Amino acid sequence: MKTKALGTLAACAAFAAFAAAAASGAAVEPVVMRDAKVDGFWRDQYRRMICRWIPHCIRQMEAGGAGEELLNLVATGEVLAGRTPSVKFKGCPWSDAYVYNTMEAISLALEIDPGDDFALAQGQQALRAKMEEWIPIILAAQEPSGYIHSFHDLRRQPHFSRAGDHEFYVMGYFIEMGVAHFRMTKGKDRRLFDAAIRCADHLDSVFGPAPKRTWLNGHPGLEYALCRLADAVNAADGAGKGDRYARLAQHFIRGQHVAGGNNAGWNAAYHQAERPATEMKDATGHAVRATYFYTAMSALASRLGDSELGAAADRLFDSAINRKEYLTGGVGASWRGEAFGGDYELANTGYCESCASCGMSFWTVEQHRRHGDSWPVDVQERLVYNNLLGSISEDGRSFYYQNPLDSSKVRYPWHGCPCCVGNIPRTLFALKDLAYSLSSDGRTLFADHFLSIQGRVDGVAGARLWIRQRTDYPWTGRVTFALAPEKPAAFTFAMRVPDRTESALYTADPDVGGVFTVTVNGKKARAEFRGGYARVERTWKAGDVVELTFPMPVQRMRCDGRVEANKGRVAFQRGPVVYSFEQVDNKTPLARLVLDPGVTFQPFWKADLCDGVFAIRGDNGAVAVPNFARLNRGEGRAMVWMVEDAAKAGFHKGVFAKASVSFSRGEMKPKVSAINDMDAKNGNFDFWPHLATSEWIRYDFGKDTEVAKSAVVWFDDKAQKGNCRIPASWTLSAMQGGGSWKVVAESRAPVTNGWDEVSFAPVKTRALRLDVQLPAGFSAGVREWKVE
């Protein structure tokens, strides 16, 4: 494997013992950074979260907002106090989770030193006041036993009776909120931390080996939270005090398949219950649940030495990254079930849920912790910059739940299930805690992520080290580190050299992996390259400056030929940033834009987008912007994978290409462009939600045009458990003078795979109509309809 990262629990005095107590036997340990300050690119991103996005979430969850989820906790506190609830339950059964992960994000946001940034300081002050307002509401909603779940208390449902209500999932976020708040207060405020412990103690009293209960976790997340709580309790209250929480997590993970077998009607694979966790090897099922589940498996391997779970987590990581990862770092190809698809099933209209990227980020942390090489950090960097960062709009007031690589949809202010709203910022804020990690013997300090950050690290060669990192990353490949140990210290400083092809799915041209230079105090230094790191070993003293430089050309990215959607296509990246072509920047319709190998691209600064970004421009005039900046300028198509080889991509031309398209009915009107975009592999139009009806699609040519051949690729999403199938039959008609229609071809047995072609006697017509009979009980759709 390749591997590396750091744990987010290490950052304050209350956790000084964390590295020694929580990471026994780990290849790398979390770094405790004191008094950390962030500047540059990431300071801008954090300001957007603190001053805009989190306040937006707060407004939506309070009275008068789009969701009002906080009111459920207010009402629960009233019921527990013997009063009549002021409101009825609102939203999904798991809606408390949005409040808790937003509170965790606030805690992480308050750890940032605002310096002289007045707007950031004001934003933090407002968040701190809101946190103090919400804490009593949350605490009042917890039962004396430690149980907390507003849906069950307000609806008077028996506790732990319906796995689909996600009590475990909600309590996982509750526990992580308590740990994050305790850390933010440097261990001085235990209100939420002790509430988290009471919740975990209640779970431990109910669940476990016989005679306790065993139960299916409808949505994993609690297991990793219990591991984090175990770390925090061991560090704060004494080594071994928190181990029982990790053992409870192990019980849930190892017993999921047994509990799943007791729930009739549940899709076992969807719920990570199809086989024992130790036997898993294929990333499958709901992508968020899966990545949370796999994260806990990896965490338990390091916390409890469960090597069987660790080996399974490694197999699953290989499956997820080398066969199922999008170029943007997103995972979860299927819209049906928000799930992983099969190997090499990576349609560019795929789901790529934001929360799945959060889960992947947590998983990379634990994989790095166990293995110590750079692979997981490379994976984490890709998903953070390209799938997750762009989930929030430029103005910080709308977001994406899903992140397809080919889309026309702008972000929206809220969602019917806004599980991502606090999850996104809490994951992005964690990056400030992932800049460095330390070998278990303290003799190697790893620089994992590149951002302008400074602070103090303890335990490097047994001493304290002040370190300041300065960089314009992700726009340049130059990073400087100013080191100041309290006394001269001999250790290895290992700097990650990014691998831009960390997934076996992708190749880069040019491939500059492993190319770097290192200088120490202005002179070229000898560095051993191993495990993805450039390692410099010496006795370091205050005033030493290390500079790492690596090339960042615009790279053409090509995909494994087994990914059908990307045959003959190319994508572009520069450094960690993947690019998206937006229609607003390009005169040629994107579906018809061909970027053959002779087209070269250069970066240029675009100051009017997202506070300034490096875009790229081809010598043919084509322009692309960072994928995280896409679709911030109104509706319009944005695509990552573009046609490079017309023949291999199935790119075709004909009179239909410029025809106007109309159709009988269907609610996905923007998708109508897929009918004649000359791309039979990506995108589709369908008549959903209409079932078993007669529908039509029509081409108007604008003038008499001779045609003699028609070919259709039908859209069938049976494999994704969707509702579209091959039509029962179709008829092709040409418009006659006076507007009448004449049937020129028909089929009673449409072709189910590939082009459904038909030739007919040449006819001159101004319009063609394809009449489609939808199959009984299903809808139907078209990937492409070409006419010659």
XYZ file of N, CA and C in Angstrom, residues 337-430:
282
model
N -30.134 4.345 -4.363
C -29.521 3.811 -3.162
C -28.262 4.538 -2.762
N -27.902 5.630 -3.463
C -26.715 6.414 -3.095
C -25.510 5.500 -2.863
N -25.326 4.571 -3.784
C -24.454 3.429 -3.518
C -23.245 3.356 -4.442
N -22.262 2.567 -4.003
C -21.171 2.166 -4.877
C -21.759 1.381 -6.050
N -21.194 1.587 -7.238
C -21.550 0.755 -8.369
C -20.617 -0.431 -8.444
N -20.649 -1.136 -9.550
C -19.729 -2.240 -9.753
C -18.354 -1.725 -10.139
N -17.402 -2.621 -10.276
C -16.069 -2.237 -10.713
C -16.143 -1.511 -12.053
N -15.452 -0.399 -12.149
C -15.329 0.403 -13.376
C -16.672 0.997 -13.825
N -17.648 1.019 -12.964
C -18.939 1.641 -13.274
C -18.900 3.084 -12.776
N -18.523 3.994 -13.674
C -18.275 5.374 -13.274
C -18.908 6.357 -14.261
N -20.204 6.252 -14.424
C -20.912 7.203 -15.288
C -20.673 8.618 -14.776
N -20.472 9.552 -15.687
C -20.164 10.921 -15.276
C -21.353 11.661 -14.697
N -22.519 11.067 -14.777
C -23.694 11.596 -14.094
C -23.867 10.950 -12.719
N -22.841 10.249 -12.257
C -22.906 9.522 -10.996
C -23.150 10.417 -9.794
N -23.430 9.799 -8.657
C -23.943 10.493 -7.477
C -22.883 11.286 -6.719
N -21.833 10.622 -6.271
C -20.719 11.289 -5.561
C -21.223 12.165 -4.410
N -21.977 11.573 -3.509
C -22.552 12.340 -2.401
C -21.469 13.016 -1.565
N -21.744 14.235 -1.129
C -20.780 14.984 -0.319
C -20.427 14.231 0.960
N -21.426 13.639 1.608
C -21.162 12.908 2.847
C -20.292 11.678 2.614
N -20.364 11.094 1.413
C -19.489 9.960 1.114
C -18.039 10.413 1.056
N -17.794 11.630 0.575
C -16.432 12.162 0.593
C -15.971 12.429 2.018
N -16.889 12.868 2.873
C -16.534 13.024 4.291
C -16.106 11.678 4.862
N -16.899 10.646 4.591
C -16.551 9.308 5.072
C -15.221 8.828 4.527
N -14.971 9.086 3.238
C -13.690 8.702 2.649
C -12.544 9.439 3.323
N -12.752 10.707 3.647
C -11.698 11.482 4.309
C -11.356 10.888 5.669
N -12.383 10.528 6.450
C -12.132 9.903 7.751
C -11.371 8.584 7.573
N -11.769 7.846 6.556
C -11.137 6.544 6.296
C -9.655 6.723 5.942
N -9.342 7.728 5.136
C -7.934 7.945 4.778
C -7.099 8.271 6.009
N -7.684 9.001 6.956
C -6.964 9.315 8.189
C -6.538 8.033 8.896
N -7.475 7.104 9.018
C -7.181 5.865 9.741
C -6.254 4.948 8.939
N -6.389 4.932 7.628
C -5.482 4.118 6.812
C -4.055 4.652 6.904
N -3.919 5.966 6.865
C -2.586 6.561 6.999
C -1.996 6.276 8.365
N -2.801 6.389 9.359
C -2.331 6.156 10.730
C -1.744 4.756 10.893
N -2.349 3.793 10.220
C -1.888 2.415 10.361
C -0.664 2.107 9.519
N -0.584 2.703 8.331
C 0.450 2.297 7.388
C 1.596 3.286 7.243
N 1.327 4.567 7.411
C 2.401 5.543 7.432
C 2.963 5.959 6.096
N 2.449 5.459 4.971
C 2.940 5.974 3.694
C 1.911 6.937 3.105
N 2.168 7.451 1.905
C 1.445 8.631 1.439
C 0.145 8.350 0.696
N -0.148 7.112 0.368
C -1.302 6.830 -0.485
C -2.609 7.422 0.033
N -3.010 7.152 1.276
C -4.284 7.716 1.742
C -4.303 9.243 1.743
N -3.151 9.890 1.992
C -3.137 11.349 1.981
C -3.349 11.873 0.563
N -2.743 11.203 -0.426
C -2.983 11.577 -1.820
C -4.472 11.443 -2.163
N -5.091 10.374 -1.687
C -6.528 10.169 -1.912
C -7.330 11.276 -1.237
N -6.984 11.572 0.002
C -7.704 12.600 0.752
C -7.571 13.961 0.085
N -6.376 14.292 -0.371
C -6.170 15.573 -1.030
C -7.068 15.712 -2.258
N -7.149 14.664 -3.053
C -7.978 14.719 -4.268
C -9.443 14.970 -3.922
N -9.988 14.239 -2.973
C -11.414 14.380 -2.676
C -11.716 15.709 -1.991
N -10.783 16.205 -1.178
C -11.018 17.473 -0.491
C -11.066 18.628 -1.479
N -10.083 18.713 -2.378
C -10.014 19.843 -3.301
C -11.060 19.781 -4.414
N -11.508 18.597 -4.784
C -12.303 18.484 -6.008
C -13.747 18.060 -5.809
N -14.033 17.247 -4.829
C -15.421 16.836 -4.605
C -16.045 17.597 -3.442
N -15.283 17.768 -2.350
C -15.871 18.308 -1.127
C -15.851 19.832 -1.080
N -14.720 20.435 -1.432
C -14.607 21.885 -1.340
C -15.659 22.580 -2.197
N -15.926 22.048 -3.377
C -16.906 22.644 -4.270
C -18.341 22.354 -3.906
N -18.562 21.606 -2.832
C -19.936 21.341 -2.400
C -20.621 22.607 -1.912
N -19.839 23.572 -1.424
C -20.388 24.833 -0.944
C -20.176 25.903 -2.007
N -21.180 26.736 -2.231
C -21.116 27.765 -3.265
C -20.131 28.867 -2.895
N -19.794 29.660 -3.893
C -18.877 30.780 -3.694
C -19.400 31.747 -2.636
N -20.716 31.981 -2.626
C -21.267 32.936 -1.658
C -21.544 32.301 -0.301
N -21.314 30.988 -0.176
C -21.476 30.332 1.111
C -22.906 30.198 1.575
N -23.860 30.170 0.659
C -25.267 30.104 1.063
C -26.063 29.018 0.334
N -25.370 28.128 -0.338
C -26.034 26.989 -0.973
C -25.023 25.858 -1.107
N -25.513 24.645 -1.390
C -24.608 23.500 -1.398
C -25.098 22.411 -2.333
N -24.202 21.473 -2.592
C -24.525 20.273 -3.353
C -24.588 19.081 -2.404
N -25.677 18.340 -2.485
C -25.776 17.044 -1.810
C -25.016 16.007 -2.634
N -25.145 16.102 -3.971
C -24.457 15.177 -4.874
C -23.572 15.977 -5.836
N -22.537 15.347 -6.381
C -21.517 16.054 -7.152
C -21.146 15.310 -8.432
N -22.072 15.169 -9.386
C -21.729 14.498 -10.649
C -20.685 15.287 -11.430
N -19.963 14.590 -12.320
C -18.925 15.230 -13.128
C -19.484 15.819 -14.415
N -20.739 15.614 -14.680
C -21.429 16.185 -15.837
C -22.783 16.649 -15.338
N -22.960 17.955 -15.217
C -24.193 18.460 -14.600
C -24.507 19.860 -15.092
N -25.767 20.247 -14.956
C -26.211 21.605 -15.270
C -26.901 22.252 -14.073
N -26.926 21.567 -12.968
C -27.694 22.046 -11.824
C -26.847 22.932 -10.910
N -27.417 24.062 -10.523
C -26.744 24.928 -9.568
C -27.021 24.415 -8.151
N -26.251 24.903 -7.204
C -26.429 24.498 -5.809
C -27.744 25.054 -5.264
N -28.186 24.520 -4.136
C -29.473 24.910 -3.560
C -29.258 25.239 -2.086
N -30.114 26.103 -1.505
C -29.894 26.558 -0.128
C -30.159 25.510 0.943
N -31.012 24.530 0.663
C -31.310 23.505 1.683
C -31.733 22.236 0.964
N -32.013 21.190 1.703
C -32.314 19.883 1.122
C -33.314 19.187 2.027
N -34.085 18.276 1.455
C -35.044 17.523 2.255
C -34.393 16.644 3.301
N -33.143 16.255 3.050
C -32.348 15.478 4.019
C -30.975 16.134 4.081
N -30.834 17.244 4.808
C -29.597 18.034 4.773
C -28.483 17.483 5.658
N -28.203 16.185 5.499
C -27.206 15.536 6.354
C -25.809 16.099 6.141
N -25.557 16.698 4.965
C -24.210 17.165 4.632
C -23.875 18.522 5.233
N -24.848 19.267 5.735
C -24.649 20.695 5.975
C -23.566 20.990 7.011
N -23.495 20.206 8.073
C -22.418 20.367 9.051
C -21.270 19.421 8.805
N -21.556 18.348 8.091
C -20.531 17.344 7.805
C -19.435 17.913 6.907
N -19.833 18.717 5.912
C -18.852 19.287 4.987
C -17.855 20.179 5.719
N -18.305 21.193 6.478
C -17.314 22.043 7.152
C -16.500 21.318 8.206
N -17.102 20.363 8.942
C -16.304 19.687 9.969
C -15.175 18.886 9.322
N -15.402 18.366 8.122
C -14.362 17.631 7.421
C -13.301 18.576 6.869
N -13.712 19.713 6.338
C -12.751 20.679 5.804
C -11.924 21.317 6.918
N -12.538 21.623 8.058
C -11.791 22.189 9.176
C -10.732 21.209 9.689
N -10.988 19.923 9.551
C -10.038 18.923 10.043
C -8.701 19.004 9.330
